[in-house]
Each structure stands twice: as C-alpha cells, then as structure tokens.
Amino acid sequence: MNKKMIAALGCGALAASMMTMTAMAGEDVITVGYAQVGHESDWRTANTQNYQDVFSAENGFDLQLVDCDNDNAAQLEAVRNFISQQLDYIIIAPIQSAGWDTVLQEAQDAGIPVIIADREIEADASLYDAWVGTNTTNEGITAGNWLAETLDGAEANILTIEGSVGASATLGRTDGFAQVAADHSEWTLLDSQSGDFTQAGGQEVMESFIKSYEGQFNVVICQNDNEAYGAMDAMDAAGITYGVDGDVILISFDATHDGLQYTLDGKINCNVECNPIQAETVKGVIEKMQAGEEFETTTLVEDQAFVAPGITSEYATTMTDEVLAGRAY
Ligand code: GYE
C-alpha cells in the first residue's frame, strides 16, 4: 500500500486493511473469544486485565473479550456469536454452572475447541476440551478449618454473604464450609443470602442481617473481598466492631490487594485466596492444541490463605508488609 492509498483511507478502513495485511503476511493470528462473567469485583477486573495482557496482538492473538455483565442469557449469546464468527478458540468463565449442554454441543459441531476457565460447569466433560480454574470447595474447607482452629470449641453464630446464585464459586465455597460445619454442633448457621459478589450487594445484605440479628452473631463470612468491603461499611455504620480487635470474626475470599491490606490491618481475620491470574495457563493449553500436542485437560490454579498479624495458623500465612507488596492485583 502506498502513502497516497493510506491517506485516502479513513482510520477504521486503515486499521482493517492493516489487519488484512497482517493476516496476508501469514502471521497466523489466533482468534480467541472470551465470554467473561462481568466486572462485579476486583478479582474479575484483575482476571480481565490478565487476559488482555496475555492474549495480546504481540503474542499473536486477536482477543474478543465480552463482558457479559453477570447475565447468563447474554453469555450464551456471546458464545453463539463467537461460533458464528468461527473463531479459533472459545474460553468461557461460566456465570452459572448449569445450562451449558446445548451451546457446547453447537461449538463442538462447529469444530471450535472450548476451554472452561475460572469457574466450573455441570456438563459432561466430553462437551468441552479443557478446564483451568481454582478449587472453590477447598477454599470453603480452608475457611471452615481456620474458624475451627481459632474458635477451639467456642460457639459460633454465623452469617454468610454468598456470591452470585448458581455460580460454582458460590456453590463450592458454601459446600466446603458446610462440610466442616457439619462436624461442629457448637456452630449455628443463622442465615445465608446472596450479595452477588459486589460491594453494594454485600452492604445491602449486611444491613438487613443487622436488622434481623443484631447482637446475635459473632462470625460473618463474605464469599469475596468486595462483599466484605460492603459488610464492613454496614457494620461501621451500626457501630459493630469486627476483625482481630472486634466482636465479630470476619472471613473473606479472593485475597486481592485491598483485601489483603484489610487483613494486614486486622480488619479481616482470615482471607482465603483465589488466584485470578490464569490466562498464561490457558494460553499454554491453546498453544499445545494449536501444535497438535497433548494438553492438560484439567489444570488447577493453586490457592493459599492469609490471616491477620497476631494470628498463627496451620492453614494460613500470617500477613506482613512483604506479602502485601508482592500482591500486584
Ligand atoms: O471470587 C469473585 C468473582 O469466579 C472465583 O468471581 C471467581 C469469583 C471471585 O466475582 O470475586
């Protein structure tokens, strides 16, 4: 293309024709669709950023990332759109764990490999090619084990702010914690409501819990950090103290940077990590598929747990400034 031709083209047309030139140069750009859950939490923002960094043009990818705004129907539509564009690979972080059979069959019929990421789905493993994510049931078990260790037989009256209804992260954390609670007759699960993994949701649920159970609870479990921020605001407003020096033990999940800052400050007693940095692993799977090599069909991203200074635990690392400094997201 000569200078005159470039000058004659508008910006969009120029971009399009540059893309065609790249494709014609035989640089084998791999097209990838990522049906992302939404932007409900800091965890999610970190996960989105990680995919954008890793599936970059420099790395040879053309990434279409669709923010599905926590809307299950929109997510199914996004995947169908990827199929109709005949993208090379489809990645899905499933909002809901159920209801995937039909669309996965459609992707398979179109010959497009599908990788399920972050969360789990209730579908036969033959309907997708690989899974990369975290074990949220284990995260719930860790939270339960830590609580048992710290209470050492004392009574617990527990309120839980769950994540989004029907999400595997919610189901796993709830189930894991319940497995430990089943061995503790001195624990009472007072109530459990969804805060939709958002700060506003966490605050709203905590405000309503305070109306119903003020003076009756000594443990609050938030299934992610953003819900914990909302719950803290609600407890502050009601004059309820929490954390290592407070009346209420506060447990959170995700261990994002700000969540760990609150843990270091002693406001969150225990924060169970869930690692959002998963894109490099997914890229590794895609590269093996692309090369026709054998690939991991299941890859677990490891998590740990953190506790506030002054607490030592066999299940968690005690927070320090250095730990916080090492947390980029
Ligand atoms: O804990 C929460 C996010 O699916 C593990 O989704 C993820 C969860 C994470 O919105 O913050």
mmCIF file of C-alpha atoms and ligand atoms in Angstrom:
data_model
loop_
_atom_site.group_PDB
_atom_site.id
_atom_site.type_symbol
_atom_site.label_atom_id
_atom_site.label_comp_id
_atom_site.label_asym_id
_atom_site.label_seq_id
_atom_site.Cartn_x
_atom_site.Cartn_y
_atom_site.Cartn_z
ATOM 1 C CA MET A 1 0.000 0.000 0.000
ATOM 2 C CA ASN A 2 1.495 3.395 -0.961
ATOM 3 C CA LYS A 3 1.244 6.645 1.001
ATOM 4 C CA LYS A 4 -1.497 8.003 -1.245
ATOM 5 C CA MET A 5 -3.657 4.986 -0.641
ATOM 6 C CA ILE A 6 -3.139 5.259 3.126
ATOM 7 C CA ALA A 7 -4.056 8.955 3.013
ATOM 8 C CA ALA A 8 -7.228 8.098 1.117
ATOM 9 C CA LEU A 9 -8.372 5.644 3.759
ATOM 10 C CA GLY A 10 -10.267 6.632 6.889
ATOM 11 C CA CYS A 11 -8.973 5.472 10.265
ATOM 12 C CA GLY A 12 -11.252 2.447 10.548
ATOM 13 C CA ALA A 13 -10.560 1.364 6.992
ATOM 14 C CA LEU A 14 -6.836 1.762 7.605
ATOM 15 C CA ALA A 15 -6.992 -0.392 10.706
ATOM 16 C CA ALA A 16 -8.997 -3.022 8.837
ATOM 17 C CA SER A 17 -6.626 -3.078 5.929
ATOM 18 C CA MET A 18 -3.597 -3.298 8.248
ATOM 19 C CA MET A 19 -5.242 -6.325 9.874
ATOM 20 C CA THR A 20 -5.734 -7.898 6.461
ATOM 21 C CA MET A 21 -2.094 -7.213 5.654
ATOM 22 C CA THR A 22 -1.020 -8.927 8.889
ATOM 23 C CA ALA A 23 -3.178 -11.913 8.037
ATOM 24 C CA MET A 24 -1.831 -11.980 4.464
ATOM 25 C CA ALA A 25 1.716 -11.838 5.790
ATOM 26 C CA GLY A 26 0.898 -15.307 7.128
ATOM 27 C CA GLU A 27 1.488 -14.396 10.745
ATOM 28 C CA ASP A 28 -1.187 -16.872 11.846
ATOM 29 C CA VAL A 29 -3.102 -14.685 14.235
ATOM 30 C CA ILE A 30 -5.089 -16.924 16.576
ATOM 31 C CA THR A 31 -8.612 -15.653 17.173
ATOM 32 C CA VAL A 32 -9.921 -16.200 20.691
ATOM 33 C CA GLY A 33 -13.289 -15.313 22.195
ATOM 34 C CA TYR A 34 -13.504 -14.921 25.970
ATOM 35 C CA ALA A 35 -17.017 -14.832 27.407
ATOM 36 C CA GLN A 36 -16.144 -13.075 30.655
ATOM 37 C CA VAL A 37 -18.550 -13.051 33.641
ATOM 38 C CA GLY A 38 -18.685 -9.260 34.039
ATOM 39 C CA HIS A 39 -16.958 -6.614 36.144
ATOM 40 C CA GLU A 40 -18.552 -7.358 39.519
ATOM 41 C CA SER A 41 -15.377 -7.481 41.605
ATOM 42 C CA ASP A 42 -11.695 -6.541 41.896
ATOM 43 C CA TRP A 43 -10.938 -10.213 41.276
ATOM 44 C CA ARG A 44 -12.775 -10.010 37.964
ATOM 45 C CA THR A 45 -11.008 -6.794 36.928
ATOM 46 C CA ALA A 46 -7.646 -8.466 37.602
ATOM 47 C CA ASN A 47 -8.707 -11.517 35.605
ATOM 48 C CA THR A 48 -9.820 -9.400 32.632
ATOM 49 C CA GLN A 49 -6.578 -7.414 32.686
ATOM 50 C CA ASN A 50 -4.577 -10.622 32.827
ATOM 51 C CA TYR A 51 -6.337 -11.981 29.692
ATOM 52 C CA GLN A 52 -5.807 -8.705 27.842
ATOM 53 C CA ASP A 53 -2.097 -8.742 28.721
ATOM 54 C CA VAL A 54 -1.515 -12.366 27.786
ATOM 55 C CA PHE A 55 -3.753 -12.732 24.719
ATOM 56 C CA SER A 56 -2.239 -9.636 23.119
ATOM 57 C CA ALA A 57 -1.552 -8.849 19.472
ATOM 58 C CA GLU A 58 2.198 -9.021 20.225
ATOM 59 C CA ASN A 59 1.698 -12.569 21.422
ATOM 60 C CA GLY A 60 -0.092 -13.422 18.171
ATOM 61 C CA PHE A 61 -3.694 -13.289 19.347
ATOM 62 C CA ASP A 62 -6.807 -11.430 18.346
ATOM 63 C CA LEU A 63 -8.850 -11.476 21.576
ATOM 64 C CA GLN A 64 -12.541 -10.711 21.654
ATOM 65 C CA LEU A 65 -13.392 -10.262 25.319
ATOM 66 C CA VAL A 66 -17.100 -9.866 26.006
ATOM 67 C CA ASP A 67 -18.150 -8.527 29.418
ATOM 68 C CA CYS A 68 -21.424 -10.378 29.991
ATOM 69 C CA ASP A 69 -22.413 -8.221 32.989
ATOM 70 C CA ASN A 70 -23.374 -11.260 35.066
ATOM 71 C CA ASP A 71 -26.235 -12.010 32.642
ATOM 72 C CA ASN A 72 -26.482 -15.683 31.797
ATOM 73 C CA ALA A 73 -28.509 -15.134 28.605
ATOM 74 C CA ALA A 74 -26.004 -12.535 27.367
ATOM 75 C CA GLN A 75 -23.205 -15.013 27.977
ATOM 76 C CA LEU A 76 -24.889 -17.744 25.921
ATOM 77 C CA GLU A 77 -25.407 -15.191 23.166
ATOM 78 C CA ALA A 78 -21.739 -14.135 23.299
ATOM 79 C CA VAL A 79 -20.650 -17.741 22.846
ATOM 80 C CA ARG A 80 -23.063 -18.237 19.922
ATOM 81 C CA ASN A 81 -21.650 -15.099 18.367
ATOM 82 C CA PHE A 82 -18.109 -16.499 18.675
ATOM 83 C CA ILE A 83 -19.322 -19.688 16.998
ATOM 84 C CA SER A 84 -20.938 -17.845 14.095
ATOM 85 C CA GLN A 85 -17.707 -15.886 13.556
ATOM 86 C CA GLN A 86 -15.854 -19.213 13.512
ATOM 87 C CA LEU A 87 -13.193 -18.059 15.971
ATOM 88 C CA ASP A 88 -10.310 -20.475 16.535
ATOM 89 C CA TYR A 89 -10.878 -20.952 20.292
ATOM 90 C CA ILE A 90 -13.583 -20.120 22.808
ATOM 91 C CA ILE A 91 -12.940 -19.516 26.512
ATOM 92 C CA ILE A 92 -15.891 -19.352 28.908
ATOM 93 C CA ALA A 93 -15.879 -18.224 32.554
ATOM 94 C CA PRO A 94 -19.378 -19.535 33.306
ATOM 95 C CA ILE A 95 -21.700 -17.183 35.195
ATOM 96 C CA GLN A 96 -23.978 -20.099 36.037
ATOM 97 C CA SER A 97 -22.725 -23.643 36.405
ATOM 98 C CA ALA A 98 -25.868 -25.176 34.845
ATOM 99 C CA GLY A 99 -27.388 -24.959 31.383
ATOM 100 C CA TRP A 100 -24.413 -25.328 29.042
ATOM 101 C CA ASP A 101 -25.114 -28.557 27.125
ATOM 102 C CA THR A 102 -26.791 -27.081 24.033
ATOM 103 C CA VAL A 103 -24.351 -24.289 23.293
ATOM 104 C CA LEU A 104 -21.333 -26.505 23.993
ATOM 105 C CA GLN A 105 -22.724 -29.030 21.524
ATOM 106 C CA GLU A 106 -23.078 -26.216 18.977
ATOM 107 C CA ALA A 107 -19.397 -25.243 19.453
ATOM 108 C CA GLN A 108 -18.366 -28.865 19.108
ATOM 109 C CA ASP A 109 -20.433 -29.279 15.920
ATOM 110 C CA ALA A 110 -18.688 -26.178 14.539
ATOM 111 C CA GLY A 111 -15.311 -27.743 15.387
ATOM 112 C CA ILE A 112 -14.271 -24.960 17.781
ATOM 113 C CA PRO A 113 -12.342 -26.036 20.884
ATOM 114 C CA VAL A 114 -13.759 -24.719 24.176
ATOM 115 C CA ILE A 115 -11.839 -24.071 27.369
ATOM 116 C CA ILE A 116 -13.816 -23.525 30.567
ATOM 117 C CA ALA A 117 -11.938 -21.147 32.849
ATOM 118 C CA ASP A 118 -12.182 -19.835 36.415
ATOM 119 C CA ARG A 119 -15.478 -21.498 37.406
ATOM 120 C CA GLU A 120 -16.868 -24.980 36.868
ATOM 121 C CA ILE A 121 -19.845 -26.180 34.846
ATOM 122 C CA GLU A 122 -22.292 -29.036 35.210
ATOM 123 C CA ALA A 123 -21.803 -30.603 31.805
ATOM 124 C CA ASP A 124 -20.298 -33.825 30.542
ATOM 125 C CA ALA A 125 -16.536 -33.410 30.100
ATOM 126 C CA SER A 126 -16.869 -34.685 26.507
ATOM 127 C CA LEU A 127 -18.634 -31.394 25.654
ATOM 128 C CA TYR A 128 -15.558 -29.230 26.207
ATOM 129 C CA ASP A 129 -11.834 -29.622 25.712
ATOM 130 C CA ALA A 130 -10.120 -28.301 28.823
ATOM 131 C CA TRP A 131 -10.707 -26.668 32.194
ATOM 132 C CA VAL A 132 -8.452 -24.224 34.067
ATOM 133 C CA GLY A 133 -9.558 -22.839 37.425
ATOM 134 C CA THR A 134 -9.496 -22.959 41.194
ATOM 135 C CA ASN A 135 -10.975 -25.420 43.684
ATOM 136 C CA THR A 136 -13.571 -23.313 45.472
ATOM 137 C CA THR A 137 -14.795 -26.229 47.606
ATOM 138 C CA ASN A 138 -11.298 -26.462 49.067
ATOM 139 C CA GLU A 139 -11.395 -22.707 49.672
ATOM 140 C CA GLY A 140 -14.586 -23.171 51.725
ATOM 141 C CA ILE A 141 -12.993 -26.050 53.636
ATOM 142 C CA THR A 142 -9.950 -23.886 54.428
ATOM 143 C CA ALA A 143 -12.203 -21.134 55.789
ATOM 144 C CA GLY A 144 -14.007 -23.706 57.958
ATOM 145 C CA ASN A 145 -10.785 -25.296 59.192
ATOM 146 C CA TRP A 146 -9.351 -21.928 60.132
ATOM 147 C CA LEU A 147 -12.519 -20.959 62.005
ATOM 148 C CA ALA A 148 -12.477 -24.245 63.930
ATOM 149 C CA GLU A 149 -8.822 -23.727 64.786
ATOM 150 C CA THR A 150 -9.340 -20.166 66.016
ATOM 151 C CA LEU A 151 -12.541 -20.849 67.975
ATOM 152 C CA ASP A 152 -11.147 -24.021 69.526
ATOM 153 C CA GLY A 153 -14.548 -25.308 70.613
ATOM 154 C CA ALA A 154 -16.197 -21.945 71.338
ATOM 155 C CA GLU A 155 -19.667 -21.224 69.990
ATOM 156 C CA ALA A 156 -20.169 -19.558 66.619
ATOM 157 C CA ASN A 157 -23.257 -17.818 65.302
ATOM 158 C CA ILE A 158 -22.555 -17.392 61.643
ATOM 159 C CA LEU A 159 -23.925 -15.129 58.916
ATOM 160 C CA THR A 160 -22.862 -15.773 55.331
ATOM 161 C CA ILE A 161 -22.974 -13.338 52.431
ATOM 162 C CA GLU A 162 -22.852 -15.673 49.471
ATOM 163 C CA GLY A 163 -21.691 -14.925 45.936
ATOM 164 C CA SER A 164 -23.915 -14.915 42.862
ATOM 165 C CA VAL A 165 -26.690 -17.519 42.882
ATOM 166 C CA GLY A 166 -25.852 -20.577 40.771
ATOM 167 C CA ALA A 167 -22.154 -19.711 40.304
ATOM 168 C CA SER A 168 -19.803 -22.608 41.022
ATOM 169 C CA ALA A 169 -17.638 -20.299 43.177
ATOM 170 C CA THR A 170 -20.681 -19.747 45.419
ATOM 171 C CA LEU A 171 -21.725 -23.387 45.431
ATOM 172 C CA GLY A 172 -18.168 -24.595 46.128
ATOM 173 C CA ARG A 173 -17.387 -22.170 48.962
ATOM 174 C CA THR A 174 -20.778 -22.811 50.577
ATOM 175 C CA ASP A 175 -20.436 -26.573 50.308
ATOM 176 C CA GLY A 176 -16.807 -26.651 51.504
ATOM 177 C CA PHE A 177 -17.603 -24.589 54.582
ATOM 178 C CA ALA A 178 -20.716 -26.703 55.286
ATOM 179 C CA GLN A 179 -18.597 -29.859 55.235
ATOM 180 C CA VAL A 180 -16.522 -28.508 58.136
ATOM 181 C CA ALA A 181 -19.545 -27.006 59.919
ATOM 182 C CA ALA A 182 -21.188 -30.457 59.917
ATOM 183 C CA ASP A 183 -18.569 -31.547 62.484
ATOM 184 C CA HIS A 184 -19.266 -28.606 64.794
ATOM 185 C CA SER A 185 -22.517 -28.827 66.699
ATOM 186 C CA GLU A 186 -21.446 -25.671 68.575
ATOM 187 C CA TRP A 187 -21.786 -23.677 65.325
ATOM 188 C CA THR A 188 -25.133 -22.216 64.220
ATOM 189 C CA LEU A 189 -25.617 -21.044 60.639
ATOM 190 C CA LEU A 190 -28.016 -18.179 61.349
ATOM 191 C CA ASP A 191 -28.586 -17.053 57.750
ATOM 192 C CA SER A 192 -27.101 -17.032 54.275
ATOM 193 C CA GLN A 193 -28.007 -14.596 51.467
ATOM 194 C CA SER A 194 -26.516 -13.666 48.111
ATOM 195 C CA GLY A 195 -24.596 -10.380 47.799
ATOM 196 C CA ASP A 196 -23.894 -11.102 44.129
ATOM 197 C CA PHE A 197 -20.110 -10.778 44.602
ATOM 198 C CA THR A 198 -20.451 -6.953 44.687
ATOM 199 C CA GLN A 199 -19.672 -4.324 47.318
ATOM 200 C CA ALA A 200 -23.188 -2.859 47.070
ATOM 201 C CA GLY A 201 -24.669 -6.336 47.431
ATOM 202 C CA GLY A 202 -22.502 -7.076 50.470
ATOM 203 C CA GLN A 203 -23.547 -3.854 52.143
ATOM 204 C CA GLU A 204 -27.246 -4.366 51.439
ATOM 205 C CA VAL A 205 -27.255 -7.934 52.783
ATOM 206 C CA MET A 206 -25.257 -6.936 55.878
ATOM 207 C CA GLU A 207 -27.653 -4.069 56.614
ATOM 208 C CA SER A 208 -30.579 -6.449 56.502
ATOM 209 C CA PHE A 209 -28.709 -9.045 58.603
ATOM 210 C CA ILE A 210 -28.015 -6.351 61.223
ATOM 211 C CA LYS A 211 -31.741 -5.521 61.389
ATOM 212 C CA SER A 212 -32.641 -9.171 61.934
ATOM 213 C CA TYR A 213 -29.733 -10.457 64.031
ATOM 214 C CA GLU A 214 -28.087 -7.553 65.846
ATOM 215 C CA GLY A 215 -26.313 -8.831 68.973
ATOM 216 C CA GLN A 216 -26.788 -12.468 67.924
ATOM 217 C CA PHE A 217 -23.816 -13.109 65.610
ATOM 218 C CA ASN A 218 -20.063 -13.347 66.090
ATOM 219 C CA VAL A 219 -18.906 -14.557 62.662
ATOM 220 C CA VAL A 220 -19.508 -13.018 59.221
ATOM 221 C CA ILE A 221 -18.345 -14.852 56.111
ATOM 222 C CA CYS A 222 -18.202 -12.906 52.847
ATOM 223 C CA GLN A 223 -17.622 -15.016 49.758
ATOM 224 C CA ASN A 224 -15.445 -12.328 48.162
ATOM 225 C CA ASP A 225 -13.482 -9.228 49.144
ATOM 226 C CA ASN A 226 -15.873 -6.719 47.582
ATOM 227 C CA GLU A 227 -18.763 -8.081 49.629
ATOM 228 C CA ALA A 228 -16.530 -7.781 52.702
ATOM 229 C CA TYR A 229 -15.941 -4.068 51.976
ATOM 230 C CA GLY A 230 -19.711 -3.527 51.831
ATOM 231 C CA ALA A 231 -20.251 -5.568 55.009
ATOM 232 C CA MET A 232 -17.582 -3.519 56.821
ATOM 233 C CA ASP A 233 -19.327 -0.283 55.818
ATOM 234 C CA ALA A 234 -22.630 -1.633 57.151
ATOM 235 C CA MET A 235 -21.068 -2.763 60.441
ATOM 236 C CA ASP A 236 -19.196 0.554 60.830
ATOM 237 C CA ALA A 237 -22.468 2.438 60.372
ATOM 238 C CA ALA A 238 -24.142 0.272 63.015
ATOM 239 C CA GLY A 239 -21.219 0.579 65.472
ATOM 240 C CA ILE A 240 -20.424 -3.145 65.302
ATOM 241 C CA THR A 241 -16.729 -3.956 65.716
ATOM 242 C CA TYR A 242 -15.017 -6.683 63.711
ATOM 243 C CA GLY A 243 -11.566 -8.073 62.963
ATOM 244 C CA VAL A 244 -8.852 -9.059 65.444
ATOM 245 C CA ASP A 245 -9.836 -6.404 67.997
ATOM 246 C CA GLY A 246 -13.572 -6.589 67.365
ATOM 247 C CA ASP A 247 -16.629 -8.574 68.445
ATOM 248 C CA VAL A 248 -17.145 -10.209 65.046
ATOM 249 C CA ILE A 249 -14.745 -12.512 63.205
ATOM 250 C CA LEU A 250 -14.674 -11.523 59.533
ATOM 251 C CA ILE A 251 -13.726 -14.081 56.884
ATOM 252 C CA SER A 252 -13.304 -13.192 53.211
ATOM 253 C CA PHE A 253 -12.308 -14.866 49.958
ATOM 254 C CA ASP A 254 -10.159 -13.755 46.990
ATOM 255 C CA ALA A 255 -7.215 -12.118 48.824
ATOM 256 C CA THR A 256 -6.893 -9.323 46.290
ATOM 257 C CA HIS A 257 -4.512 -6.461 47.135
ATOM 258 C CA ASP A 258 -7.080 -4.364 49.011
ATOM 259 C CA GLY A 259 -8.498 -7.417 50.760
ATOM 260 C CA LEU A 260 -5.004 -8.282 51.966
ATOM 261 C CA GLN A 261 -4.466 -4.678 53.077
ATOM 262 C CA TYR A 262 -7.544 -5.030 55.333
ATOM 263 C CA THR A 263 -6.174 -8.375 56.531
ATOM 264 C CA LEU A 264 -2.798 -6.768 57.330
ATOM 265 C CA ASP A 265 -4.711 -4.012 59.171
ATOM 266 C CA GLY A 266 -6.514 -6.658 61.240
ATOM 267 C CA LYS A 267 -9.981 -5.780 59.898
ATOM 268 C CA ILE A 268 -10.381 -9.092 58.058
ATOM 269 C CA ASN A 269 -9.300 -12.014 60.263
ATOM 270 C CA CYS A 270 -8.823 -14.592 57.534
ATOM 271 C CA ASN A 271 -8.756 -14.140 53.761
ATOM 272 C CA VAL A 272 -8.793 -17.264 51.590
ATOM 273 C CA GLU A 273 -7.045 -16.720 48.302
ATOM 274 C CA CYS A 274 -8.498 -17.349 44.873
ATOM 275 C CA ASN A 275 -5.973 -16.654 42.135
ATOM 276 C CA PRO A 276 -7.305 -14.660 39.127
ATOM 277 C CA ILE A 277 -4.031 -14.924 37.191
ATOM 278 C CA GLN A 278 -4.993 -17.798 34.902
ATOM 279 C CA ALA A 279 -4.512 -16.543 31.333
ATOM 280 C CA GLU A 280 -0.927 -17.779 30.901
ATOM 281 C CA THR A 281 -2.067 -21.291 31.792
ATOM 282 C CA VAL A 282 -4.953 -21.085 29.318
ATOM 283 C CA LYS A 283 -2.566 -19.782 26.662
ATOM 284 C CA GLY A 284 -0.280 -22.770 27.296
ATOM 285 C CA VAL A 285 -3.205 -25.133 26.687
ATOM 286 C CA ILE A 286 -4.160 -23.332 23.468
ATOM 287 C CA GLU A 287 -0.586 -23.391 22.191
ATOM 288 C CA LYS A 288 -0.417 -27.146 22.711
ATOM 289 C CA MET A 289 -3.767 -27.609 20.947
ATOM 290 C CA GLN A 290 -2.511 -25.426 18.117
ATOM 291 C CA ALA A 291 0.632 -27.534 17.774
ATOM 292 C CA GLY A 292 -1.422 -30.726 17.833
ATOM 293 C CA GLU A 293 0.330 -31.794 21.039
ATOM 294 C CA GLU A 294 -1.171 -33.454 24.080
ATOM 295 C CA PHE A 295 -2.544 -30.898 26.538
ATOM 296 C CA GLU A 296 -3.725 -30.852 30.146
ATOM 297 C CA THR A 297 -7.499 -31.290 30.186
ATOM 298 C CA THR A 298 -7.678 -30.101 33.809
ATOM 299 C CA THR A 299 -5.370 -27.553 35.425
ATOM 300 C CA LEU A 300 -5.870 -26.442 38.975
ATOM 301 C CA VAL A 301 -4.587 -22.978 39.889
ATOM 302 C CA GLU A 302 -3.265 -23.218 43.464
ATOM 303 C CA ASP A 303 -4.539 -21.007 46.290
ATOM 304 C CA GLN A 304 -3.450 -20.314 49.858
ATOM 305 C CA ALA A 305 -4.952 -18.414 52.794
ATOM 306 C CA PHE A 306 -3.810 -15.400 54.824
ATOM 307 C CA VAL A 307 -4.511 -14.315 58.398
ATOM 308 C CA ALA A 308 -4.113 -11.021 60.224
ATOM 309 C CA PRO A 309 -0.931 -10.223 62.196
ATOM 310 C CA GLY A 310 -1.038 -11.779 65.648
ATOM 311 C CA ILE A 311 -2.722 -14.949 64.350
ATOM 312 C CA THR A 312 -0.755 -18.082 63.565
ATOM 313 C CA SER A 313 -2.455 -20.905 61.743
ATOM 314 C CA GLU A 314 -1.621 -24.271 60.303
ATOM 315 C CA TYR A 315 -3.946 -23.384 57.403
ATOM 316 C CA ALA A 316 -2.754 -19.879 56.534
ATOM 317 C CA THR A 317 0.154 -17.477 56.200
ATOM 318 C CA THR A 318 0.335 -14.548 58.624
ATOM 319 C CA MET A 319 0.173 -11.220 56.779
ATOM 320 C CA THR A 320 3.228 -8.991 56.567
ATOM 321 C CA ASP A 321 4.141 -5.873 54.575
ATOM 322 C CA GLU A 322 6.253 -8.068 52.276
ATOM 323 C CA VAL A 323 3.315 -10.344 51.440
ATOM 324 C CA LEU A 324 1.211 -7.310 50.585
ATOM 325 C CA ALA A 325 3.982 -5.770 48.495
ATOM 326 C CA GLY A 326 4.078 -8.936 46.403
ATOM 327 C CA ARG A 327 0.385 -8.734 45.532
ATOM 328 C CA ALA A 328 0.002 -6.895 42.240
ATOM 329 C CA TYR A 329 -3.798 -7.126 41.837
HETATM 330 O O1 GYE B 1 -14.241 -14.981 43.886
HETATM 331 C C1 GYE B 1 -15.347 -13.245 42.764
HETATM 332 C C2 GYE B 1 -15.697 -13.099 41.356
HETATM 333 O O2 GYE B 1 -15.343 -16.885 39.973
HETATM 334 C C3 GYE B 1 -13.676 -17.252 41.568
HETATM 335 O O3 GYE B 1 -15.965 -14.402 40.902
HETATM 336 C C4 GYE B 1 -14.480 -16.248 40.840
HETATM 337 C C5 GYE B 1 -15.266 -15.313 41.729
HETATM 338 C C6 GYE B 1 -14.459 -14.442 42.659
HETATM 339 O O4 GYE B 1 -16.603 -12.175 41.083
HETATM 340 O O5 GYE B 1 -14.753 -12.120 43.306
#
